[in-house]
PDB file of C-alpha atoms and ligand atoms in Angstrom:
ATOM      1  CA  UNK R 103      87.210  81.616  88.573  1.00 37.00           C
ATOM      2  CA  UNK R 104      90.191  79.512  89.460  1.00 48.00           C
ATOM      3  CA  UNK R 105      89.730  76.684  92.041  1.00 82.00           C
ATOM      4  CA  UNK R 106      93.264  76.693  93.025  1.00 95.00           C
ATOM      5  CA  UNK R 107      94.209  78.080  96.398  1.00 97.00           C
ATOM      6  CA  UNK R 108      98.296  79.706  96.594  1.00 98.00           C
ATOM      7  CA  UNK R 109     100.300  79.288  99.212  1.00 98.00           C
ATOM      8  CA  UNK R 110     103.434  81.720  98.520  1.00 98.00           C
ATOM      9  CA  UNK R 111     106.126  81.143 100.684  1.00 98.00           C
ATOM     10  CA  UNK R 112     108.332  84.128 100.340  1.00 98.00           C
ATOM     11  CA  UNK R 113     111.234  83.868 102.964  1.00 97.00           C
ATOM     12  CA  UNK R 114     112.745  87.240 102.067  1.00 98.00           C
ATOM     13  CA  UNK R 115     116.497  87.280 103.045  1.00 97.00           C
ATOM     14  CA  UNK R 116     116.199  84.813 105.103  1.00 97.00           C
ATOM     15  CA  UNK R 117     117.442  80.638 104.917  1.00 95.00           C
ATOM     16  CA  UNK R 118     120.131  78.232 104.390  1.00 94.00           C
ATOM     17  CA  UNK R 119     120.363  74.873 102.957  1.00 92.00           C
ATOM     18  CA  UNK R 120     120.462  73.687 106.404  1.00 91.00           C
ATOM     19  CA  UNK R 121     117.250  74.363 106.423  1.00 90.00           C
ATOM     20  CA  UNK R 122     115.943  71.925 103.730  1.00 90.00           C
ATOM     21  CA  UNK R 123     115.311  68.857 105.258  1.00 88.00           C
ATOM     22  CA  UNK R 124     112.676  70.639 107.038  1.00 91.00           C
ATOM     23  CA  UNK R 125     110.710  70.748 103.945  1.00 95.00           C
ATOM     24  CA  UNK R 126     110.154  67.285 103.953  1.00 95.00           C
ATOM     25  CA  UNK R 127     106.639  66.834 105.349  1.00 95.00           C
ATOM     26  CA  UNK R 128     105.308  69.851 103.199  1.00 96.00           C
ATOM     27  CA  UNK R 129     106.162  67.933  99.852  1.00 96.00           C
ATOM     28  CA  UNK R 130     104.465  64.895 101.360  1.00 95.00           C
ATOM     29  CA  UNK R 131     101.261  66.904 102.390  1.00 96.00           C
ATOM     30  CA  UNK R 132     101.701  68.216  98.660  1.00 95.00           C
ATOM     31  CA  UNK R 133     101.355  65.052  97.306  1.00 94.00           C
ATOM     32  CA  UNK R 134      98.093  64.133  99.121  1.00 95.00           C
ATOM     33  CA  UNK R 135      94.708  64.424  97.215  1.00 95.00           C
ATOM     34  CA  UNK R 136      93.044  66.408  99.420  1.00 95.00           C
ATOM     35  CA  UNK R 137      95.087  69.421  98.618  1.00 96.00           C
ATOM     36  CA  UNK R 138      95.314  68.742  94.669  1.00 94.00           C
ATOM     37  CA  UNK R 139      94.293  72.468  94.665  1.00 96.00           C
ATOM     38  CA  UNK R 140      96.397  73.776  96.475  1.00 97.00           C
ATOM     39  CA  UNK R 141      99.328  75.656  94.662  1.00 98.00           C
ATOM     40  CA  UNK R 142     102.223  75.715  97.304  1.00 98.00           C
ATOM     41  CA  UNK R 143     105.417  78.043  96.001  1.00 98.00           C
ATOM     42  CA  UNK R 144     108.621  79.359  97.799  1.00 98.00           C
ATOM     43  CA  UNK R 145     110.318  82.346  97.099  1.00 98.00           C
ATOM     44  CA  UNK R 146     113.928  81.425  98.632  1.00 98.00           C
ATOM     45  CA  UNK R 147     116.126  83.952  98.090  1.00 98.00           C
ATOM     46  CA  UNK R 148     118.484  83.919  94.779  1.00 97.00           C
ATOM     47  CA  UNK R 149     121.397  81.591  96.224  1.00 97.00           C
ATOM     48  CA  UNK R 150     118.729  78.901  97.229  1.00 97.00           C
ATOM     49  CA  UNK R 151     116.655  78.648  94.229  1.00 97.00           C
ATOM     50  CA  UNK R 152     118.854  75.963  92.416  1.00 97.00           C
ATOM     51  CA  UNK R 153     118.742  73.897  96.035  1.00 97.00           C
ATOM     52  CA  UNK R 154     114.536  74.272  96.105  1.00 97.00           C
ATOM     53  CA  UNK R 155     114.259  73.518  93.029  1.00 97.00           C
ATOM     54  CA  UNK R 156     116.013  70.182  93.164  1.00 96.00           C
ATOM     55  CA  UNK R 157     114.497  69.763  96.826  1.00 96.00           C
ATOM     56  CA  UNK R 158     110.972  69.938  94.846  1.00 96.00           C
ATOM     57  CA  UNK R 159     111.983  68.187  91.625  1.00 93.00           C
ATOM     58  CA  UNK R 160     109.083  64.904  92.089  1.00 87.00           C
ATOM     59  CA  UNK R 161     106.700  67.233  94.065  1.00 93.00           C
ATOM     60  CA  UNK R 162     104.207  69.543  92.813  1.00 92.00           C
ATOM     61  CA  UNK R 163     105.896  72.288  94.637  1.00 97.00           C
ATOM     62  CA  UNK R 164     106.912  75.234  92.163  1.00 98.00           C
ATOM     63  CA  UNK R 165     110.021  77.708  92.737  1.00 98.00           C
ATOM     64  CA  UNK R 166     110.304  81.554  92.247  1.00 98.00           C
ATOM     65  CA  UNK R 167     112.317  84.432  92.623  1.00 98.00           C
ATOM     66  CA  UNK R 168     111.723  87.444  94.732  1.00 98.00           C
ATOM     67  CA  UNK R 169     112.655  89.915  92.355  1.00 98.00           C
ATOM     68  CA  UNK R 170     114.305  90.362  88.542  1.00 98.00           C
ATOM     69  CA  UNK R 171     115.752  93.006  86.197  1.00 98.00           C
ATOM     70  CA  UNK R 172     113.363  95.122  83.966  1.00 98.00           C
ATOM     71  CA  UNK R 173     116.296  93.681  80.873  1.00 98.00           C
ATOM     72  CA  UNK R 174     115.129  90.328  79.878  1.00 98.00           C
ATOM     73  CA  UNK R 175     118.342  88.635  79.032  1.00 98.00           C
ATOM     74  CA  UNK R 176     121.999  89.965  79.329  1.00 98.00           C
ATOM     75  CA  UNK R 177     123.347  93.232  79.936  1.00 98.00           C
ATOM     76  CA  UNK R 178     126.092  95.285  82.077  1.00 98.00           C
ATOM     77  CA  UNK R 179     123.888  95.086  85.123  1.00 98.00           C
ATOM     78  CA  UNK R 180     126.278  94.449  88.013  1.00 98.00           C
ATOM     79  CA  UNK R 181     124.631  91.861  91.034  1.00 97.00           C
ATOM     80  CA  UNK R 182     121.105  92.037  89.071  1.00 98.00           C
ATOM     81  CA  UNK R 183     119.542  88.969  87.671  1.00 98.00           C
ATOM     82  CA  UNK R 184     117.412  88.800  84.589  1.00 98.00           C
ATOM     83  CA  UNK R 185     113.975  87.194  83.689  1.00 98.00           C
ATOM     84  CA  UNK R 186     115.626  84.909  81.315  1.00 98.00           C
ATOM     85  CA  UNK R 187     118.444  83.500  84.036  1.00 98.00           C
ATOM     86  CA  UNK R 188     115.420  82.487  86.702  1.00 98.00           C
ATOM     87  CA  UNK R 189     113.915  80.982  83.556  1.00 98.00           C
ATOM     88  CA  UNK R 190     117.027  78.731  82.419  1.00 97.00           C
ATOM     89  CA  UNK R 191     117.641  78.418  86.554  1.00 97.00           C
ATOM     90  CA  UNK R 192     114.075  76.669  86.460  1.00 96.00           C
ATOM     91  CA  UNK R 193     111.905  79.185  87.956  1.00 98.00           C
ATOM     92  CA  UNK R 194     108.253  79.235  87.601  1.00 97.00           C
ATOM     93  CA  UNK R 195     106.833  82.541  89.320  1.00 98.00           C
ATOM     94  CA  UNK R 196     108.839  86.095  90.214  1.00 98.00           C
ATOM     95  CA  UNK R 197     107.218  88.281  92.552  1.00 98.00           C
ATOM     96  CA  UNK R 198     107.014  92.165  91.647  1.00 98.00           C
ATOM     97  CA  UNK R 199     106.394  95.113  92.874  1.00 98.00           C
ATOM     98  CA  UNK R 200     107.055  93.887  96.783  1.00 98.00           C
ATOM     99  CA  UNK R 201     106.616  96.828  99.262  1.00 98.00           C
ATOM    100  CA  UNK R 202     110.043  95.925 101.024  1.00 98.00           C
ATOM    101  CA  UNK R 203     111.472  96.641  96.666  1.00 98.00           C
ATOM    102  CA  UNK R 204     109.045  99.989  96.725  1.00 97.00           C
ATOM    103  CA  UNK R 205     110.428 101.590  99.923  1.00 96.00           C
ATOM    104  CA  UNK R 206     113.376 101.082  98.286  1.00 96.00           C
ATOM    105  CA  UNK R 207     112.963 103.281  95.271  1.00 96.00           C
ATOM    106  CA  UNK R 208     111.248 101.267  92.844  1.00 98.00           C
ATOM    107  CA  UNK R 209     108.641 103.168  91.023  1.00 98.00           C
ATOM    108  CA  UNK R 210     105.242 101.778  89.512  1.00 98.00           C
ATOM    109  CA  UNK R 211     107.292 102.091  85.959  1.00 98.00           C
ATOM    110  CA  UNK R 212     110.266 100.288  87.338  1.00 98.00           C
ATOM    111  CA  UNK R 213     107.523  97.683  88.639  1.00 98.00           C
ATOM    112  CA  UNK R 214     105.773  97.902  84.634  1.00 98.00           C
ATOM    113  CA  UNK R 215     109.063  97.519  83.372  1.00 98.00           C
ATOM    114  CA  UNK R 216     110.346  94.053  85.303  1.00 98.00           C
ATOM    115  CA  UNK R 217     106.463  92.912  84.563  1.00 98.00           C
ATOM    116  CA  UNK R 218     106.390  93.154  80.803  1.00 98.00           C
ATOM    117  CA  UNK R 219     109.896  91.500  80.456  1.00 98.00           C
ATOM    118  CA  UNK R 220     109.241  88.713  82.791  1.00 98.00           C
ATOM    119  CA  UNK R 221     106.073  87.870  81.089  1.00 98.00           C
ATOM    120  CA  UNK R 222     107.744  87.816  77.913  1.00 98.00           C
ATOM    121  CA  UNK R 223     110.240  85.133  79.005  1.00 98.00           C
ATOM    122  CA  UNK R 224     107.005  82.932  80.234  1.00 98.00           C
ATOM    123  CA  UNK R 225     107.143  83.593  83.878  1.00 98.00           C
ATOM    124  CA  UNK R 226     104.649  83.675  86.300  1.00 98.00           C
ATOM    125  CA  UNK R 227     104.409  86.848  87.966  1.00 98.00           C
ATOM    126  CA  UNK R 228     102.790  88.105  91.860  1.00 98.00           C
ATOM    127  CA  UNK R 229     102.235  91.448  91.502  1.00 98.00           C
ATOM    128  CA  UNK R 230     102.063  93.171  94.493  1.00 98.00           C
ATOM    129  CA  UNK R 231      99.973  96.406  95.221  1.00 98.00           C
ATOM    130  CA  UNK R 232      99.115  97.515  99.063  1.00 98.00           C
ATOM    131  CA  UNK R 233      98.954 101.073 100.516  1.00 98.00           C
ATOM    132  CA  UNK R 234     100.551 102.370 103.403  1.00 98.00           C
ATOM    133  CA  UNK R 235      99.187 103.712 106.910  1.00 98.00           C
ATOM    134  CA  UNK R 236      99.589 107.064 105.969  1.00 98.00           C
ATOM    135  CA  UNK R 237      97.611 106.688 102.599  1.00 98.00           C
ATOM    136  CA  UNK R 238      94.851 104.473 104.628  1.00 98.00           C
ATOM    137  CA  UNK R 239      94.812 106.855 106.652  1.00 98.00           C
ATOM    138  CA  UNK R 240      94.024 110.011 104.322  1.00 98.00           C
ATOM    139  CA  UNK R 241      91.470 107.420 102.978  1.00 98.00           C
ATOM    140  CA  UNK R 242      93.389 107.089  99.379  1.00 98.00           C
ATOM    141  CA  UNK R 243      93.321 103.399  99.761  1.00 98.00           C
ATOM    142  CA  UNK R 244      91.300 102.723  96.234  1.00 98.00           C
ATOM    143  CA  UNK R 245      93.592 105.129  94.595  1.00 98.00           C
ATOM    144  CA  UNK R 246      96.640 103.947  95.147  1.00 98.00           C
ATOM    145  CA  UNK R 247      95.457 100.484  94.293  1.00 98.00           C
ATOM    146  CA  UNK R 248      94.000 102.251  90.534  1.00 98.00           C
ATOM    147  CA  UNK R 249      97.389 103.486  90.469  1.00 98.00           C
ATOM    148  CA  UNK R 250      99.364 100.468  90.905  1.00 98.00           C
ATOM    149  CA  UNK R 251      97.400  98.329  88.763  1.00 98.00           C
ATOM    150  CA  UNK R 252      97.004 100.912  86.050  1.00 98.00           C
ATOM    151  CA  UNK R 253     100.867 101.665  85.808  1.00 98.00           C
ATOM    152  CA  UNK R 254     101.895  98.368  86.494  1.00 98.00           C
ATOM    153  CA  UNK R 255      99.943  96.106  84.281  1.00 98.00           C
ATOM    154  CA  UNK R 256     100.221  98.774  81.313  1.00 98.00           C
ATOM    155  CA  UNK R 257     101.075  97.159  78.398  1.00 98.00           C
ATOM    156  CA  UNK R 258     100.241  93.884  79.682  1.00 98.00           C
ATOM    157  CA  UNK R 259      98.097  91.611  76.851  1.00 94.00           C
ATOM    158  CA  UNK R 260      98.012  88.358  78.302  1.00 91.00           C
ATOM    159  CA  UNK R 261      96.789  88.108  82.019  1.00 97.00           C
ATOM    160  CA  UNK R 262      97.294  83.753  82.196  1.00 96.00           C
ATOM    161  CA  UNK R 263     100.537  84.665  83.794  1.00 98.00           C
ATOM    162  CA  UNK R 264      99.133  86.987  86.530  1.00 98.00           C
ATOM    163  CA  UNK R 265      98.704  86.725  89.861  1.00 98.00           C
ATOM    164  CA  UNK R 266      97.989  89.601  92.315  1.00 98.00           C
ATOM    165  CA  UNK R 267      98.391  90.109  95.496  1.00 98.00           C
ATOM    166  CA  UNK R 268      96.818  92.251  97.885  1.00 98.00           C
ATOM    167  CA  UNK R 269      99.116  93.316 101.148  1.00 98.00           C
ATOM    168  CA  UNK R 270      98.697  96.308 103.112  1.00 98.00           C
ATOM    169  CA  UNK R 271     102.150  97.664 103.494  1.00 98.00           C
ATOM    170  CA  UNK R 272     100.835  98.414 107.108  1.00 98.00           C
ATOM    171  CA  UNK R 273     100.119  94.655 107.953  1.00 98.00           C
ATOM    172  CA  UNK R 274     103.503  93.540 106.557  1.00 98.00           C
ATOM    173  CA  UNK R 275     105.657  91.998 109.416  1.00 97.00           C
ATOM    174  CA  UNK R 276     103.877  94.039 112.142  1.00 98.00           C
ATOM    175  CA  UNK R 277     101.252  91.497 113.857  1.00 97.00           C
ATOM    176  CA  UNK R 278      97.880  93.277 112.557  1.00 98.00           C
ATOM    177  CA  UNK R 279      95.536  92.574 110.024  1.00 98.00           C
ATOM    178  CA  UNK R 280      92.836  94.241 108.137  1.00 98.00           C
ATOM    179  CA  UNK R 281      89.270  93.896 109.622  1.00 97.00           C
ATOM    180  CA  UNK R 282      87.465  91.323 107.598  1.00 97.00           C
ATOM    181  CA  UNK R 283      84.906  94.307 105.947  1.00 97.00           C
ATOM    182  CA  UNK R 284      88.128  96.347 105.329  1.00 97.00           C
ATOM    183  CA  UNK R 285      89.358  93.603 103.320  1.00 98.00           C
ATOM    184  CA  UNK R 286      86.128  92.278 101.894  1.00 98.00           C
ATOM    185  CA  UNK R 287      85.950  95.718 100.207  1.00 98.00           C
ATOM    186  CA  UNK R 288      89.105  96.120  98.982  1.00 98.00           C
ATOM    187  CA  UNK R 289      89.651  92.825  97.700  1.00 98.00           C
ATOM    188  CA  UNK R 290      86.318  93.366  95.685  1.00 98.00           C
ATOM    189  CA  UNK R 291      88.121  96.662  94.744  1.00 98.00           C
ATOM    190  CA  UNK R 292      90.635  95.055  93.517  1.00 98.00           C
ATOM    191  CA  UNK R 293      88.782  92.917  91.444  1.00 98.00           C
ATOM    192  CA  UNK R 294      86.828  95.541  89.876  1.00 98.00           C
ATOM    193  CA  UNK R 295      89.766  97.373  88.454  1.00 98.00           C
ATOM    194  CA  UNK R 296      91.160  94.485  87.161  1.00 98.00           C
ATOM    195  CA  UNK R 297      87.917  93.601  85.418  1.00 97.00           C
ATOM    196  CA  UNK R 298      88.442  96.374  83.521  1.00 97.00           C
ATOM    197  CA  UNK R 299      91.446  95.677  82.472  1.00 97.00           C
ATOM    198  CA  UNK R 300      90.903  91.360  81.629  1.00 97.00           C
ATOM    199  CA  UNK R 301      88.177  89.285  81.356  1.00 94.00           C
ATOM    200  CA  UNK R 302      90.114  86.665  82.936  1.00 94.00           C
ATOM    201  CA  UNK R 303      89.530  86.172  86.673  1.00 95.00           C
ATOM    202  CA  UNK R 304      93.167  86.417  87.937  1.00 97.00           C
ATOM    203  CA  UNK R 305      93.949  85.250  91.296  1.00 98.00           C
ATOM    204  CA  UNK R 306      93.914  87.446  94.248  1.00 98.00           C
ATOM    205  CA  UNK R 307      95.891  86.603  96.964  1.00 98.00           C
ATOM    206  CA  UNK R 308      96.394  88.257 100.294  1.00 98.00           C
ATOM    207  CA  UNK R 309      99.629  89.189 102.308  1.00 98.00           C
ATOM    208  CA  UNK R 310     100.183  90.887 105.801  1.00 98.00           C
ATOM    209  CA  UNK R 311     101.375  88.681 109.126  1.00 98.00           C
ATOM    210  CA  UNK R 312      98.977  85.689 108.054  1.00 98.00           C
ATOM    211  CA  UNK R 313      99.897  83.243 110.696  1.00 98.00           C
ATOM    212  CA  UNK R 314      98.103  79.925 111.742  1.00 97.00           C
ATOM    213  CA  UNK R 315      96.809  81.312 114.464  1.00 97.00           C
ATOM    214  CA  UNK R 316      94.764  84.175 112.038  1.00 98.00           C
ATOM    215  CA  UNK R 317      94.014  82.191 109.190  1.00 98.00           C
ATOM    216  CA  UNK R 318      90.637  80.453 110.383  1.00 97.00           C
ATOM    217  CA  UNK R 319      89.509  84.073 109.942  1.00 96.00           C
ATOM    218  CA  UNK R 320      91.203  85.329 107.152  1.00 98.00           C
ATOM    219  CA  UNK R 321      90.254  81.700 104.873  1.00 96.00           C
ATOM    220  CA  UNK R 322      86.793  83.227 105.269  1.00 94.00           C
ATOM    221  CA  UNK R 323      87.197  86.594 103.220  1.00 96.00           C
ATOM    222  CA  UNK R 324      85.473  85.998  99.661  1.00 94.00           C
ATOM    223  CA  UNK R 325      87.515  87.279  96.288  1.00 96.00           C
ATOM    224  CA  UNK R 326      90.445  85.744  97.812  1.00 97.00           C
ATOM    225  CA  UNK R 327      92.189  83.011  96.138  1.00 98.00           C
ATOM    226  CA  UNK R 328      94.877  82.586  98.279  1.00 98.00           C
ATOM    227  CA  UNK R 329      97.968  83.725 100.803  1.00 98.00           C
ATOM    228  CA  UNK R 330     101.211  85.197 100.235  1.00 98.00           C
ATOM    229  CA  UNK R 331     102.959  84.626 103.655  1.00 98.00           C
ATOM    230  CA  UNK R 332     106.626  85.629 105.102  1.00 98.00           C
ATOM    231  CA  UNK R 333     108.331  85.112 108.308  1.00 97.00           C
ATOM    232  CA  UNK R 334     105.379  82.312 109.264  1.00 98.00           C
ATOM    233  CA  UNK R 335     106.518  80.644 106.060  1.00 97.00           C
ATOM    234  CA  UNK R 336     110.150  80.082 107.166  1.00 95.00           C
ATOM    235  CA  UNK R 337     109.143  77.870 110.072  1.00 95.00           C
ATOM    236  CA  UNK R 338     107.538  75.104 107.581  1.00 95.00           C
ATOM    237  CA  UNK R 339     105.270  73.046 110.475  1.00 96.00           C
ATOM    238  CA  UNK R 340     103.821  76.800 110.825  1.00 97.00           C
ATOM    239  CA  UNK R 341     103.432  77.102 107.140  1.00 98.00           C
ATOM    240  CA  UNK R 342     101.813  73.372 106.948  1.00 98.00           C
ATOM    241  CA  UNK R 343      99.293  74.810 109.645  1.00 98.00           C
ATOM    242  CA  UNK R 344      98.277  77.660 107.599  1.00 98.00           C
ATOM    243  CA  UNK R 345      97.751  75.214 104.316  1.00 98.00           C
ATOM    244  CA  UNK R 346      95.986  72.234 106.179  1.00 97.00           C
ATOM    245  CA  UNK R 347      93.623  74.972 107.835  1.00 98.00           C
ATOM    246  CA  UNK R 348      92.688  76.683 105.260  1.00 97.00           C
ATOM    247  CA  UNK R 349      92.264  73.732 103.136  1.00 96.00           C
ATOM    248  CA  UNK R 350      89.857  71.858 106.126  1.00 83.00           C
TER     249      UNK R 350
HETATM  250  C1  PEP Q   6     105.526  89.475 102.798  1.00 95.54           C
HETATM  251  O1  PEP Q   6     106.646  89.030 102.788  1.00 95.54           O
HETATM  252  O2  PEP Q   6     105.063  89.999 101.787  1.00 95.54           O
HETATM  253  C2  PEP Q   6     104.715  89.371 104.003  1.00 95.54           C
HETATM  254  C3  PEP Q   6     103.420  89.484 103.900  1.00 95.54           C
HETATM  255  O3  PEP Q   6     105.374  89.179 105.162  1.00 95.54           O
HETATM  256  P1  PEP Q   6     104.707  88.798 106.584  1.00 95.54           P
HETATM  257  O4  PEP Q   6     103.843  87.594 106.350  1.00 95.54           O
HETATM  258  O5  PEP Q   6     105.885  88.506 107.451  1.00 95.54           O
HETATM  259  O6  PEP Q   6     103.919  89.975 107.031  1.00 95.54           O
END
């Protein structure tokens, strides 16, 4: 099992460079021993990666993209970026297979697609699986999540580059979050279906409205290895709150 805890910062389409200078006491807490676990990365959106990156460059503070092509390299693909352009840009991580990119249109093959080619160009990848109020509600919870993971990760050989996380599309942006049990169970869902799949423990992390004032509770849920948080991640002394909580 991995001893690192994630911090995923994704600030959607949201940010500006103004904003940058507010970053500065999150690389210092970064740099402290105490959180030498601690894996803190932001998700800016595509015009502020360059900016984060150099922002970051002497802390241990990695940089990812929000989304990618399914074509590794080049191609006629008008306003899309590629797996091999975040990697050249300096990116680390790309996260997959968001809800916000689902509603959307993008299909568990679309999803496969973007996965396979972004692990072939040595990226790390957050795949993202969740089901939505109606399918909680008809109690197909643990089906959707066999379906994500089995369409998504198919084809996949080497898990080292995997991280998953876990965020009811229900929970996103709304203010609620699972009951502890709830997510106890499917986090330990999650697991098992991925045990199937790799031997490797991979990282689960968990998404939906984590704020500092929830986290006490949510830091206690075992399986999980970590948070993927948005809008309390683009108000950094928030952010800091959830990390140094979680982390005390
Ligand atoms: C997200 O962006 O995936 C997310 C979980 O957002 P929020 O924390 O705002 O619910």
């Amino acid at each position: 099992m991995t001893n690192n805890i994630y911090f995923i910062a994704n600030w959607k389409m949201f940010g500006s460079t103004s904003l940058l200078n507010s970053l500065n006491k999150l690389i210092n807490l970064s740099k402290l021993k105490k959180y030498k676990n601690s894996k803190i990365i932001y998700f800016p959106p595509f015009t502020l990666i360059k900016d984060f990156i150099k922002k970051f460059n002497k802390s241990k503070i990695s940089v990812g993209a929000q989304n990618c092509h399914h074509v590794q390299d080049y191609g006629s693909f008008t306003g899309s970026i590629s797996p091999k352009m975040l990697k050249d840009l300096g990116c680390k991580y790309v996260i997959l297979g968001h809800s916000e990119n689902r509603n959307d249109g993008e299909s568990d093959l679309d999803v496969n697609k973007k996965i396979i080619s972004a692990l072939n160009k040595n990226l790390k990848i957050v795949f993202c699986i969740g089901e939505t109020l109606k399918e909680k509600r008809k109690k197909l919870t643990h089906s959707v999540f066999k379906k994500q993971i089995n369409r998504g990760l198919k084809g996949v050989k080497n898990y080292r580059n995997v991280l998953v996380a876990y965020e009811p599309v229900w929970s996103i942006g709304t203010g609620v979050i699972p009951k502890s049990k709830e997510l106890e169970i499917n986090v330990s869902k999650i697991r098992k279906l991925l045990s199937k799949r790799t031997k490797y423990k991979l990282p689960i992390l968990y998404g939906g409205s984590v704020s500092s004032k929830n986290i006490n509770s949510l830091k206690n849920i075992s399986g999980i290895n970590g948070f993927l948080v948005g809008s309390a991640s683009q108000n950094s002394k928030k952010f800091i709150d959830i990390i140094k909580k979680t982390i005390n």
